Tab-separated table of C-alpha atoms and ligand atoms in Angstrom:
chain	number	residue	atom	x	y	z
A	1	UNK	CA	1.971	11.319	-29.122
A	2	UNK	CA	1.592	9.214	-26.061
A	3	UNK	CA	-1.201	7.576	-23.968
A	4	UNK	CA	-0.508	8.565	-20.184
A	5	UNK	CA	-2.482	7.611	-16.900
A	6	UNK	CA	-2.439	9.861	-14.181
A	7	UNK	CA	-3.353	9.776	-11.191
A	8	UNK	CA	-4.279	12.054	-8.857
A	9	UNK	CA	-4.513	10.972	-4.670
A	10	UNK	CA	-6.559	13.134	-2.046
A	11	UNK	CA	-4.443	15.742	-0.996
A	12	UNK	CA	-3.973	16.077	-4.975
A	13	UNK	CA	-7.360	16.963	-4.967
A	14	UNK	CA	-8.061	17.782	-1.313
A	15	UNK	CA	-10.001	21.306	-2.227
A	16	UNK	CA	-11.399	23.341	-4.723
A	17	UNK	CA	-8.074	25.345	-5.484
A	18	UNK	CA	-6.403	21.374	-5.779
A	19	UNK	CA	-8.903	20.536	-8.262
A	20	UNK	CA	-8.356	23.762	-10.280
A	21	UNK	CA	-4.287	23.392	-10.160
A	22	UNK	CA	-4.936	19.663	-10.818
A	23	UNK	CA	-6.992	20.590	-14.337
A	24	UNK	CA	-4.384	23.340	-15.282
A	25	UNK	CA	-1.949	20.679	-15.000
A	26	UNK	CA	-3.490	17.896	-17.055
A	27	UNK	CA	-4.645	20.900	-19.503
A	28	UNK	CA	-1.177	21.516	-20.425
A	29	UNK	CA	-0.170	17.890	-20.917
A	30	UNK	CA	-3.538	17.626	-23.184
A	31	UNK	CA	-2.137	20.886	-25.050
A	32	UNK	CA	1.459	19.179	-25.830
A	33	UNK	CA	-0.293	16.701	-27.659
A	34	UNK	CA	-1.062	13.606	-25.032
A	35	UNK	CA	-4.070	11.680	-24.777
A	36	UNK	CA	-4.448	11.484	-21.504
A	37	UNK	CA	-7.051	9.875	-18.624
A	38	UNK	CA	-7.357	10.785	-15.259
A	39	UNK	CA	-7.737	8.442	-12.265
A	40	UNK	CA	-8.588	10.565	-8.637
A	41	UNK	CA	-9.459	9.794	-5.394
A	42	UNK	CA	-11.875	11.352	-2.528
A	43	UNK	CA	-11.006	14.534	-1.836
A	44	UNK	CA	-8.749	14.169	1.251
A	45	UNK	CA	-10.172	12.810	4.390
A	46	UNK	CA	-13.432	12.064	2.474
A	47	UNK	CA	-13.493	8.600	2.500
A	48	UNK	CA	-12.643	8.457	6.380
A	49	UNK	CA	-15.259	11.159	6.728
A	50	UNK	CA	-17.757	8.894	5.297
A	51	UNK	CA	-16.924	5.792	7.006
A	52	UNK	CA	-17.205	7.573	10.579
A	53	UNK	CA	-20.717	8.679	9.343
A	54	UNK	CA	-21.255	4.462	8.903
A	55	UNK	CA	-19.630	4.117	12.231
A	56	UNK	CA	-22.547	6.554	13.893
A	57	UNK	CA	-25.275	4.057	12.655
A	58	UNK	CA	-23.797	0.839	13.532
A	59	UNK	CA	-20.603	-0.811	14.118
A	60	UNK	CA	-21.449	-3.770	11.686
A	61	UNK	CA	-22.338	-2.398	8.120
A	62	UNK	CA	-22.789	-4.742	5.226
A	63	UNK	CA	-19.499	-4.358	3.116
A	64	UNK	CA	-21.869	-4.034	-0.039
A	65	UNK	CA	-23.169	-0.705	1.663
A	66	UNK	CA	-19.784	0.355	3.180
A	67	UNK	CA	-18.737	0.055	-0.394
A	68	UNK	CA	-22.012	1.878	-1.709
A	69	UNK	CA	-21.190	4.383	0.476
A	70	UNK	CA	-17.612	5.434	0.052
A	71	UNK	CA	-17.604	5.089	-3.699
A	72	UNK	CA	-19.251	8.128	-4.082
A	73	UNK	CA	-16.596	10.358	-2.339
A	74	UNK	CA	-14.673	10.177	-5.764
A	75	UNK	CA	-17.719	10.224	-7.779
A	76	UNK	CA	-17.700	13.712	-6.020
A	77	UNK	CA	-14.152	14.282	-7.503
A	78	UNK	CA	-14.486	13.178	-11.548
A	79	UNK	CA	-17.337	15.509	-11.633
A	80	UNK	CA	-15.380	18.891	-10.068
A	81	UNK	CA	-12.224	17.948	-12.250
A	82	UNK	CA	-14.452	17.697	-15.634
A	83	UNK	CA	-15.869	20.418	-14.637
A	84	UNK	CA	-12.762	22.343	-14.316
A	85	UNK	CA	-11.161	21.014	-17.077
A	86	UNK	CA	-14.171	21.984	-19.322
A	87	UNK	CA	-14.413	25.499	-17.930
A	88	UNK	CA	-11.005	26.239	-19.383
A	89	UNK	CA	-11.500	24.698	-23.203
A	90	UNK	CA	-9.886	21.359	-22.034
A	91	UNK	CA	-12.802	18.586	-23.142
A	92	UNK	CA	-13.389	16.110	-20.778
A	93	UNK	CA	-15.929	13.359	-19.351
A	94	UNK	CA	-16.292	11.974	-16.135
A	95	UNK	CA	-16.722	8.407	-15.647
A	96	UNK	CA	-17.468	5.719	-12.317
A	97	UNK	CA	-15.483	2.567	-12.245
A	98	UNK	CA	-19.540	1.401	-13.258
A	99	UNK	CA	-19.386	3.573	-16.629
A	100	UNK	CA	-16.091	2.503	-17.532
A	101	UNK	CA	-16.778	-0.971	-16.004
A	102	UNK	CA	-13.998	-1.921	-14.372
A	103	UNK	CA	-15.033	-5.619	-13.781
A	104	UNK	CA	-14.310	-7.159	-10.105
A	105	UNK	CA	-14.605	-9.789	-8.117
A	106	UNK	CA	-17.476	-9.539	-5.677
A	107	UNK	CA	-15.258	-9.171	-2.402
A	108	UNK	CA	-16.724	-6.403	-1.279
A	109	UNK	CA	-14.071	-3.562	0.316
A	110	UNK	CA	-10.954	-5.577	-0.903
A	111	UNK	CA	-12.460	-6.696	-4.463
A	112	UNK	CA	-10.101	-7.456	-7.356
A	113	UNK	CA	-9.839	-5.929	-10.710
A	114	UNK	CA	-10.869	-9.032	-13.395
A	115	UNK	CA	-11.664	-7.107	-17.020
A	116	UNK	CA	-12.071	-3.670	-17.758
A	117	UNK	CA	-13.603	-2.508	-21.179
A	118	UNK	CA	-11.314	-0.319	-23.234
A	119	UNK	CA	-13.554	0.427	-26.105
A	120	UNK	CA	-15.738	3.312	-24.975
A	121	UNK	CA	-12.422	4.914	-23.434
A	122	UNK	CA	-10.932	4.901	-26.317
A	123	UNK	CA	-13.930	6.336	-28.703
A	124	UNK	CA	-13.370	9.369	-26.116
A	125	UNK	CA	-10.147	9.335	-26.474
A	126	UNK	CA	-10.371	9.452	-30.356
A	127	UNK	CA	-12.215	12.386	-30.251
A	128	UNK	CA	-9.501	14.390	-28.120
A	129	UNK	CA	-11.357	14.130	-24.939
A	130	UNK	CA	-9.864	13.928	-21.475
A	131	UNK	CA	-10.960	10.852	-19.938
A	132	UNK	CA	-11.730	11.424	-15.386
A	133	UNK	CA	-12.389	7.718	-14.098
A	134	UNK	CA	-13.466	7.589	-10.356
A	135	UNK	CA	-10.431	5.485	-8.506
A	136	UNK	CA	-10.894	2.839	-5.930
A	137	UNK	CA	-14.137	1.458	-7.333
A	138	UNK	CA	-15.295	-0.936	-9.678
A	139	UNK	CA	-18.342	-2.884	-10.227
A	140	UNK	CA	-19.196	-7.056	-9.539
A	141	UNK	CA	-20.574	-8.976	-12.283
A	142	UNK	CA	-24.095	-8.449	-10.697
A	143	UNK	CA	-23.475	-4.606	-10.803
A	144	UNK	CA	-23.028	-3.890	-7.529
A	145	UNK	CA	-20.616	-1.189	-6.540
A	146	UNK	CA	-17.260	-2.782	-5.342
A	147	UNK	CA	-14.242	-0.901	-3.615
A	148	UNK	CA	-10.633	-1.821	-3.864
A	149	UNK	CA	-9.146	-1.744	-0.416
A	150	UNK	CA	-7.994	1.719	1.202
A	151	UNK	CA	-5.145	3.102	-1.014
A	152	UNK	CA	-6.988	1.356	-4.035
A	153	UNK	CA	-6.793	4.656	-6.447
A	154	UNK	CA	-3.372	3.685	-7.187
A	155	UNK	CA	-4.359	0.157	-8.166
A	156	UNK	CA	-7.307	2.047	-10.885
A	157	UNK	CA	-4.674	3.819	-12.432
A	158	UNK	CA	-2.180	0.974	-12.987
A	159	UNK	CA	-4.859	-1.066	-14.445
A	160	UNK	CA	-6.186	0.952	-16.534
A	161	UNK	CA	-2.665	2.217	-17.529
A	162	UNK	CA	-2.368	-2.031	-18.081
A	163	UNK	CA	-5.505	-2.429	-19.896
A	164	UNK	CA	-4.787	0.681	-22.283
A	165	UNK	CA	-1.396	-0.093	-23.214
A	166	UNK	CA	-0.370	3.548	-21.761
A	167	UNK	CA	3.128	4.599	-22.404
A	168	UNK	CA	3.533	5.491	-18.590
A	169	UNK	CA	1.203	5.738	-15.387
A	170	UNK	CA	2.051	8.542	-13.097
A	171	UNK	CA	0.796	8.547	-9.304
A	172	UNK	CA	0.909	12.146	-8.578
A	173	UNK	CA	0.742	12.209	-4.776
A	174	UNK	CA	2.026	15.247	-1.808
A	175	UNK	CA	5.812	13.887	-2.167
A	176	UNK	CA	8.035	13.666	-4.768
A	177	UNK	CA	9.257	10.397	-5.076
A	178	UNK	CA	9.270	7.473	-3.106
A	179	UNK	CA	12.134	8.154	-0.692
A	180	UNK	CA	14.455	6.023	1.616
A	181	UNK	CA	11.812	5.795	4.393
A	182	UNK	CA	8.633	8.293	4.897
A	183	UNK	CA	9.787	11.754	4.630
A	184	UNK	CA	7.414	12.635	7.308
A	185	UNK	CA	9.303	10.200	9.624
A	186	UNK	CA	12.823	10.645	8.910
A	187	UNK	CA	13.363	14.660	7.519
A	188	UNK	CA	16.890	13.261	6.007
A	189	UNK	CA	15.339	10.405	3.799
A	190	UNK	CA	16.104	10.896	0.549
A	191	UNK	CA	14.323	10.463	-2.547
A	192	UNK	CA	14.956	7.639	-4.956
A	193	UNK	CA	15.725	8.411	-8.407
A	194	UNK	CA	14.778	4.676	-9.308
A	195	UNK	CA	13.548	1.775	-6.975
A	196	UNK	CA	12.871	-2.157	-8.775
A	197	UNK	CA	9.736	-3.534	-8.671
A	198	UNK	CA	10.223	-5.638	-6.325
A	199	UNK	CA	11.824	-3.481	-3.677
A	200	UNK	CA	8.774	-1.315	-3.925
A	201	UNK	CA	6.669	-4.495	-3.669
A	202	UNK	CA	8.362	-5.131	-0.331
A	203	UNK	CA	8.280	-1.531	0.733
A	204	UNK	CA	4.369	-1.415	0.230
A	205	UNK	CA	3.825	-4.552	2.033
A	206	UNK	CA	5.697	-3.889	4.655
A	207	UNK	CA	4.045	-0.516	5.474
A	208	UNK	CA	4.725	2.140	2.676
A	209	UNK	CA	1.513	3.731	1.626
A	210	UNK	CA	2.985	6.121	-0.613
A	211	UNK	CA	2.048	2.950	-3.605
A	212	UNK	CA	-0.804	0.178	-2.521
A	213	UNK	CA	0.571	-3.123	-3.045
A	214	UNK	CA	-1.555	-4.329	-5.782
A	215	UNK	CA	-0.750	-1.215	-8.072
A	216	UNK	CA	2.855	-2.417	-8.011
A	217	UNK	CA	1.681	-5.889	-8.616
A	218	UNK	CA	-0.496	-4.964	-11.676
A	219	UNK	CA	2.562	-2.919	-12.813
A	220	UNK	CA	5.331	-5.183	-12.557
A	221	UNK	CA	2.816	-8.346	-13.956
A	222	UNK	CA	1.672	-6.360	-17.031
A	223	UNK	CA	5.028	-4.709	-17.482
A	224	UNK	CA	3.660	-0.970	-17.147
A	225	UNK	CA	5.486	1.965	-16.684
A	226	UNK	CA	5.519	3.138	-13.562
A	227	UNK	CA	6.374	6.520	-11.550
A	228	UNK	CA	5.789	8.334	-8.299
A	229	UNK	CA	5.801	12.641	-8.715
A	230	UNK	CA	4.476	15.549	-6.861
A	231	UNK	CA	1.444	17.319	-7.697
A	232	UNK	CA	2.253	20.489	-5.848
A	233	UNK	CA	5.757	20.424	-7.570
A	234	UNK	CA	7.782	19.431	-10.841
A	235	UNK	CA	10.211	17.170	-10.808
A	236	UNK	CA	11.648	13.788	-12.186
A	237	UNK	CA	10.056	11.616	-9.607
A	238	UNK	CA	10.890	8.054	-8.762
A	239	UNK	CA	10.866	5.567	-11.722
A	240	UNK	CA	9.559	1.639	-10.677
A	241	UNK	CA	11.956	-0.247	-12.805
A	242	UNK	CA	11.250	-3.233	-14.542
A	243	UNK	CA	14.706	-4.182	-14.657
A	244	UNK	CA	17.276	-3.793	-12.215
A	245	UNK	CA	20.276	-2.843	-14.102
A	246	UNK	CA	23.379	-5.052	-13.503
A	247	UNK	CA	26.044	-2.609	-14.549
A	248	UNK	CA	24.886	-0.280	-11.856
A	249	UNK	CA	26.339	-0.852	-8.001
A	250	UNK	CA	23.421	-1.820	-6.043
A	251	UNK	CA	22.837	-0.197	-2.770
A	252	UNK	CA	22.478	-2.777	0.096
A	253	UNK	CA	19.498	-1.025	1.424
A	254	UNK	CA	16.833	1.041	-0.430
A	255	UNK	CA	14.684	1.694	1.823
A	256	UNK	CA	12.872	1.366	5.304
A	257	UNK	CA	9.139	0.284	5.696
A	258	UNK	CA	7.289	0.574	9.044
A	259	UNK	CA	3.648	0.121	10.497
A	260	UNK	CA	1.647	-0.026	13.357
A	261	UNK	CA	-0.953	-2.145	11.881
A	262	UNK	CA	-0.170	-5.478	13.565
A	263	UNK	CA	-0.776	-6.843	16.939
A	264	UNK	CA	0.984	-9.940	18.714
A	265	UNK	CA	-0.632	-13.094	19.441
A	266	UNK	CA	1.351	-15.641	21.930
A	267	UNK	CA	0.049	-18.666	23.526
A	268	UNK	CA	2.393	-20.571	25.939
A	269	UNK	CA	2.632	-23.719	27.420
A	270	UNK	CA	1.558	-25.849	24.903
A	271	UNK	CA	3.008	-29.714	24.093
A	272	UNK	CA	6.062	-29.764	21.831
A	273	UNK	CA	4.637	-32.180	19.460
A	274	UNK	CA	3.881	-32.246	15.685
A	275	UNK	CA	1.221	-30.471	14.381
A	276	UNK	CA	0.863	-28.028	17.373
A	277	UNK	CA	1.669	-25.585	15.230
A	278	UNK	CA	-0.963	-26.527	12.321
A	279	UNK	CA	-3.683	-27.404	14.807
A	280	UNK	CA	-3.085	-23.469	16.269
A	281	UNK	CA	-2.620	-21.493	12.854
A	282	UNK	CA	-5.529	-23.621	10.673
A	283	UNK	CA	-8.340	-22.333	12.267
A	284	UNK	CA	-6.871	-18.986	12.180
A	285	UNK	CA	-6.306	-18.994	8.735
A	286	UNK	CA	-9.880	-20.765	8.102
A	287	UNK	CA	-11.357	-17.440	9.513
A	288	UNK	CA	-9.824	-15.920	6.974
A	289	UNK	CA	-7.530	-13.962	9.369
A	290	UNK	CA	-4.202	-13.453	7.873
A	291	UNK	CA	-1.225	-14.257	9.790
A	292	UNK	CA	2.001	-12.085	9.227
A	293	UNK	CA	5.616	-12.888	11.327
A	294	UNK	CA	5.665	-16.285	13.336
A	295	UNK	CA	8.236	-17.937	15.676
A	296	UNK	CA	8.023	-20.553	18.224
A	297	UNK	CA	10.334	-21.505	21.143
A	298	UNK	CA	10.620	-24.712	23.205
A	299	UNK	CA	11.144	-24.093	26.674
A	300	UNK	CA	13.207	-26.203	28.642
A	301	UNK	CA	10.226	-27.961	30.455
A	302	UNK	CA	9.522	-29.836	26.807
A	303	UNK	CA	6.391	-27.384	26.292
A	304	UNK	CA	6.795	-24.505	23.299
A	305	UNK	CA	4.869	-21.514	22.998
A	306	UNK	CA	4.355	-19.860	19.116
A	307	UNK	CA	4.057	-16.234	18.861
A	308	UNK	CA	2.140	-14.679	15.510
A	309	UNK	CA	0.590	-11.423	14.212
A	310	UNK	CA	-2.031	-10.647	12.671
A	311	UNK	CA	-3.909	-7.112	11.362
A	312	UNK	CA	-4.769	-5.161	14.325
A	313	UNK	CA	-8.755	-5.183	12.950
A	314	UNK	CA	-8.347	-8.911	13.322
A	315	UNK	CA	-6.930	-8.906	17.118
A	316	UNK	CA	-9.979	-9.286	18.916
A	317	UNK	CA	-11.475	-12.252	16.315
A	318	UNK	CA	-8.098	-14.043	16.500
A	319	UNK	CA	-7.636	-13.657	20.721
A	320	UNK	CA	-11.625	-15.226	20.432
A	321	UNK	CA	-9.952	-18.651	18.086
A	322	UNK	CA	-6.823	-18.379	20.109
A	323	UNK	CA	-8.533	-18.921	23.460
A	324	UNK	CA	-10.676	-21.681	22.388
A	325	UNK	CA	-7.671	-23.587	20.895
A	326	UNK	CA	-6.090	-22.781	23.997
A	327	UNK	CA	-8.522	-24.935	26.080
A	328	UNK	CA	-8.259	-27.647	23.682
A	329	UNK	CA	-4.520	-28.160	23.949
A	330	UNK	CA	-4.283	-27.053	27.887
A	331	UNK	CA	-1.963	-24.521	27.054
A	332	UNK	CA	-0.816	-22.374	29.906
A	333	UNK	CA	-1.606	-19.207	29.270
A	334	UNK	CA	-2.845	-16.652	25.748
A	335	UNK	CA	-1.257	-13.110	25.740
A	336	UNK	CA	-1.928	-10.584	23.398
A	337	UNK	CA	-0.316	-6.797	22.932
A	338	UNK	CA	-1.003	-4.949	20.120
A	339	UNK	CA	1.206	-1.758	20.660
A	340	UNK	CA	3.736	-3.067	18.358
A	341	UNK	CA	5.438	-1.767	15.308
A	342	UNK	CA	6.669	-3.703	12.329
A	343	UNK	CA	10.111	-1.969	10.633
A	344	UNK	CA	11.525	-3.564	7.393
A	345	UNK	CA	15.175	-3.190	5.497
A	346	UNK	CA	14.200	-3.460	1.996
A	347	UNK	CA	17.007	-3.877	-0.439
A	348	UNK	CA	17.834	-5.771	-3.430
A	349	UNK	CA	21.221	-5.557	-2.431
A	350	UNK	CA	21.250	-8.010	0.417
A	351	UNK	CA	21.361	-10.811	-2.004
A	352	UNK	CA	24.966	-10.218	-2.534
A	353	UNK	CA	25.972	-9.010	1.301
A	354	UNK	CA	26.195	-10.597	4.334
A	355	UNK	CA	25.829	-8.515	8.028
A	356	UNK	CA	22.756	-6.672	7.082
A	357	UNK	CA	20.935	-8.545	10.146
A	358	UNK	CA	24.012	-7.963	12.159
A	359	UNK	CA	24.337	-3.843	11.390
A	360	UNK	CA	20.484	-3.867	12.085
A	361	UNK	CA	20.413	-5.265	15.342
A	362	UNK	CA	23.846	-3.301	16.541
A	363	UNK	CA	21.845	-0.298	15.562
A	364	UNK	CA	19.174	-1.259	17.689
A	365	UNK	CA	20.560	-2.485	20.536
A	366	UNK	CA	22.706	0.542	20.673
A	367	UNK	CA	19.285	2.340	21.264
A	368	UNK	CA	18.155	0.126	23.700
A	369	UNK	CA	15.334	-0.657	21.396
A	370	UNK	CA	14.407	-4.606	22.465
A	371	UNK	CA	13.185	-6.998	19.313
A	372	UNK	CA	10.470	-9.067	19.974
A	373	UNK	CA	10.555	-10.896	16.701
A	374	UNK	CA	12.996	-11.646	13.490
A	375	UNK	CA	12.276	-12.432	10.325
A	376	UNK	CA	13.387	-12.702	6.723
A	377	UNK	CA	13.147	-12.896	3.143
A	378	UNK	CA	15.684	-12.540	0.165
A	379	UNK	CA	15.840	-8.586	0.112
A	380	UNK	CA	14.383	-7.739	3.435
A	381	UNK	CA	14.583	-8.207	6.772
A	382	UNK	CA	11.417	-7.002	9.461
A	383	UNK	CA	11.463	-7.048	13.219
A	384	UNK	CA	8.857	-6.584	15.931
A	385	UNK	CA	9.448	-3.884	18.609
A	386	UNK	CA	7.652	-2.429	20.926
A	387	UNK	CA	5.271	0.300	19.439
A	388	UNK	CA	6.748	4.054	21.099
A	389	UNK	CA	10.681	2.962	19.999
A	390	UNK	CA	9.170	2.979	16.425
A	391	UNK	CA	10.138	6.800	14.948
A	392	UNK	CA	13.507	6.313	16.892
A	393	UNK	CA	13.996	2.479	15.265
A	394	UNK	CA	13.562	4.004	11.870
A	395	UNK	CA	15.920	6.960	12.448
A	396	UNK	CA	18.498	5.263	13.924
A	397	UNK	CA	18.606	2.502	10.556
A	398	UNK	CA	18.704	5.074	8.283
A	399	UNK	CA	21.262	6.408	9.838
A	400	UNK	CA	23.051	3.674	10.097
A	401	UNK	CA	22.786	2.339	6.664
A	402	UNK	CA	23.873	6.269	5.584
A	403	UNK	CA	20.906	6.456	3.450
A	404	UNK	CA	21.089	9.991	3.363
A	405	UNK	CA	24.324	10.288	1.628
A	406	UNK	CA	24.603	9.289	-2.084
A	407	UNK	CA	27.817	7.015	-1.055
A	408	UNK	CA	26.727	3.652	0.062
B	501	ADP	P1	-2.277	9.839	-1.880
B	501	ADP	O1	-3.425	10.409	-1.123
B	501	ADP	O2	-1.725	10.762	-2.903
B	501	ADP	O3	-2.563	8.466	-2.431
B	501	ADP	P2	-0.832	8.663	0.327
B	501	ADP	O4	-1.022	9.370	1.622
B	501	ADP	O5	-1.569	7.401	0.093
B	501	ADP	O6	-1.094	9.707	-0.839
B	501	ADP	O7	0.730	8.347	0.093
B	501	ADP	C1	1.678	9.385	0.178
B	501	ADP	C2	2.307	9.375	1.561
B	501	ADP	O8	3.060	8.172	1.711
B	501	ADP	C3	3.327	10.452	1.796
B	501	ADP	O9	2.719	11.634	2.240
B	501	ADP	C4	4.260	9.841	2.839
B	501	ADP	O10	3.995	10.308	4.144
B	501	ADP	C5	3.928	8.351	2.799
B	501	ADP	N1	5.114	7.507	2.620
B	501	ADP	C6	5.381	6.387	3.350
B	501	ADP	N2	6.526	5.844	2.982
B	501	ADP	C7	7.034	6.604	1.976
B	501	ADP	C8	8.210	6.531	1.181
B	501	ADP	N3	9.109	5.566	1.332
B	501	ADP	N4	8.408	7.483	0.236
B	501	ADP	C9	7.493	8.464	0.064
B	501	ADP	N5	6.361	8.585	0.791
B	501	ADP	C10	6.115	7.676	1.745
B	502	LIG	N1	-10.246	7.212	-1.298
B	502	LIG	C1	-9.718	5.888	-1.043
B	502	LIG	C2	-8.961	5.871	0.275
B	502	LIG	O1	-8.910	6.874	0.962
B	502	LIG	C3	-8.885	5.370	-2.165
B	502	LIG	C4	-7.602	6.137	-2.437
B	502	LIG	O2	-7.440	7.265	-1.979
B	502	LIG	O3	-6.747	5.594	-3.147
B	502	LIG	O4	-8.457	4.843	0.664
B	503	MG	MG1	-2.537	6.544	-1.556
């Protein structure tokens, strides 16, 4: 007998019908033995239905009440599952991230899982019960409702997968796997029978929602068993590997990450000295604003200029620094342009091969798509481009990395 997490995301559980197929589903796992608990989110488009309700009353909400406010779209959720599970002979009990107390820190929106208490789970458990615990929320040592960050269901369910010692923690989501690049993107991308850890760590932080970032972090940290499946169909799913196996050939590339969350920052003209670039990027960062891809240039008059990103949300409060900083070090000019994209090779495989960059930039420049900005890390490499090439950028790697066929 096994201990499994699953968890179910909105479109999972985007209507009545969902919620019924979800309980038939996690029914017949409970009837082949399994103790099993259920993580879900807001039915789909709940949570941005409730935030555009917040947006009607005022553009500044307190992030304790945004957080009051969207944690109940999957208190709405527990209850319809139990209650579907119960009406056909499957016990079950629905529990808030309060009731189960999933401990966080007090950031409010992005909070962090710190504790969660396994021993009243488990008493249910004991007694054959299936165990629905509202995703995305937890609560601050002063028990006010905390959220996760958007995405954050994922995160629940690893944690508590973590925190029970589950044999595996399944994300049961409207794809079947995490795939080469996003299905809805490219129709060719192909799923991936098995991805590392740490690819997937790079995929989700460079763009791929299909796991949040911290889930993968949880899972790889407290060694938990992770995999990506369909709710509407079975299959095998993707398996997050702990290990990457050395007898197997690696592929070069794994996958391609995108998004459109980022806007450019550049400010020109400014003396080529040290600690320009610290005397630009400190405040920045002191305003908790997070910076992403930076390069800088010197120009042949002896000034440079330094060119960043940060979130798009942030554009507006870093343009505000920017400006000021600006004055300060008589820089020419600030420009900003936030219809950029962000695409990302991700593969464990570059480690060992050189003219990844090289293939990537052919590719591009054979669709006249211009990069704005480079850069790097072991297993991936991300450029900047201009915001409409993006769909085309992403097509035109994967085909040229052949991730469609099986042959690398
Ligand atoms: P859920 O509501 O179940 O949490 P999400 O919308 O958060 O689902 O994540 C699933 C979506 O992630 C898919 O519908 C797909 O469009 C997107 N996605 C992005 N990149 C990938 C990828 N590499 N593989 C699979 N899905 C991806
Ligand atoms: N409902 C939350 C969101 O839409 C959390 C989640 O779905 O994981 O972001
Ligand atoms: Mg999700």
């Amino acid at each position: 007998m096994s201990l499994i997490v699953q968890k179910y995301g909105g479109t999972s559980v985007g209507s009545v019908e969902r919620i019924e197929a979800v309980a038939e589903k996690v029914a017949a796992c409970r009837g082949r033995g399994d103790d099993i608990v259920v993580v879900v989110s807001a039915m789909s488009g709940e949570t941005n239905r409730l935030l555009g309700l917040a947006d009607g009353i005022t553009e500044t909400p307190t992030p304790r009440e945004i957080d009051v406010l969207v944690s109940t779209g999957e208190q709405v959720t527990i209850a319809l599952l139990s209650m579907a599970l119960n009406k056909i002979g499957c016990e079950a009990r629905s529990y808030t991230g309060a009731q189960v107390r999933i401990l966080t820190d007090d950031s409010h929106t992005k909070a962090r899982i710190e504790e969660i208490d396994v021993e009243r789970m488990q008493a249910d458990l004991k007694l054959g019960r299936v165990l629905v615990v509202a995703g995305f929320q937890g609560v601050d040592s002063k028990g006010n409702i905390t959220t996760l960050g958007r995405g954050g269901s994922d995160t629940s369910a690893v944690a508590l997968a973590a925190a029970l010692k589950a044999d595996e923690c399944q994300i049961y989501t409207d794809v079947d796997g995490v795939y080469t690049t996003d299905p809805r993107v490219v129709e060719g991308a192909r799923r991936l029978e098995k991805i590392t850890f740490e690819e997937m760590l790079e995929m989700s932080s460079q763009g791929s929602k299909v796991l949040q970032i911290r889930a993968v972090e949880f899972a790889g940290k407290y060694k938990v068993p992770l995999r990506v499946l369909s709710s509407f169909k079975d299959g095998p799913g993707t398996l997050i590997t702990l290990e990457d196996d050395d007898s197997m050939e690696k592929p070069i590339i794994s996958g391609i990450a995108f998004n459109r969350d980022e806007a450019k920052l550049t400010i020109q003209g400014i003396p080529d000295t040290p600690g320009v670039a610290s005397r630009i990027l400190a405040p920045i960062g002191e305003a908790n604003v997070e910076v992403d891809v930076i390069i800088q240039n010197v120009s042949e008059d002896g000034t440079t200029s330094l060119t960043f990103t940060v979130h798009r949300n942030d554009l507006n409060r870093a343009r505000g620094l920017l400006e000021g900083i600006a004055l300060q070090l008589k820089a020419r000019s600030v420009v900003t342009d936030d219809q950029i994209a962000k695409v990302s090779l991700v593969g464990v495989g570059m480690r060992s091969h050189a003219g990844v960059a090289s293939r990537m930039f052919t590719a591009l420049a054979e669709h006249n798509i211009n990069i704005q900005m480079i850069t790097t890390s072991e297993i991936k490499i991300a450029v900047v481009i201009d915001e409409k090439y993006l769909e085309l950028a992403v097509r035109a790697l994967h085909s040229a990395f052949e991730l469609e066929s099986e042959a690398k």
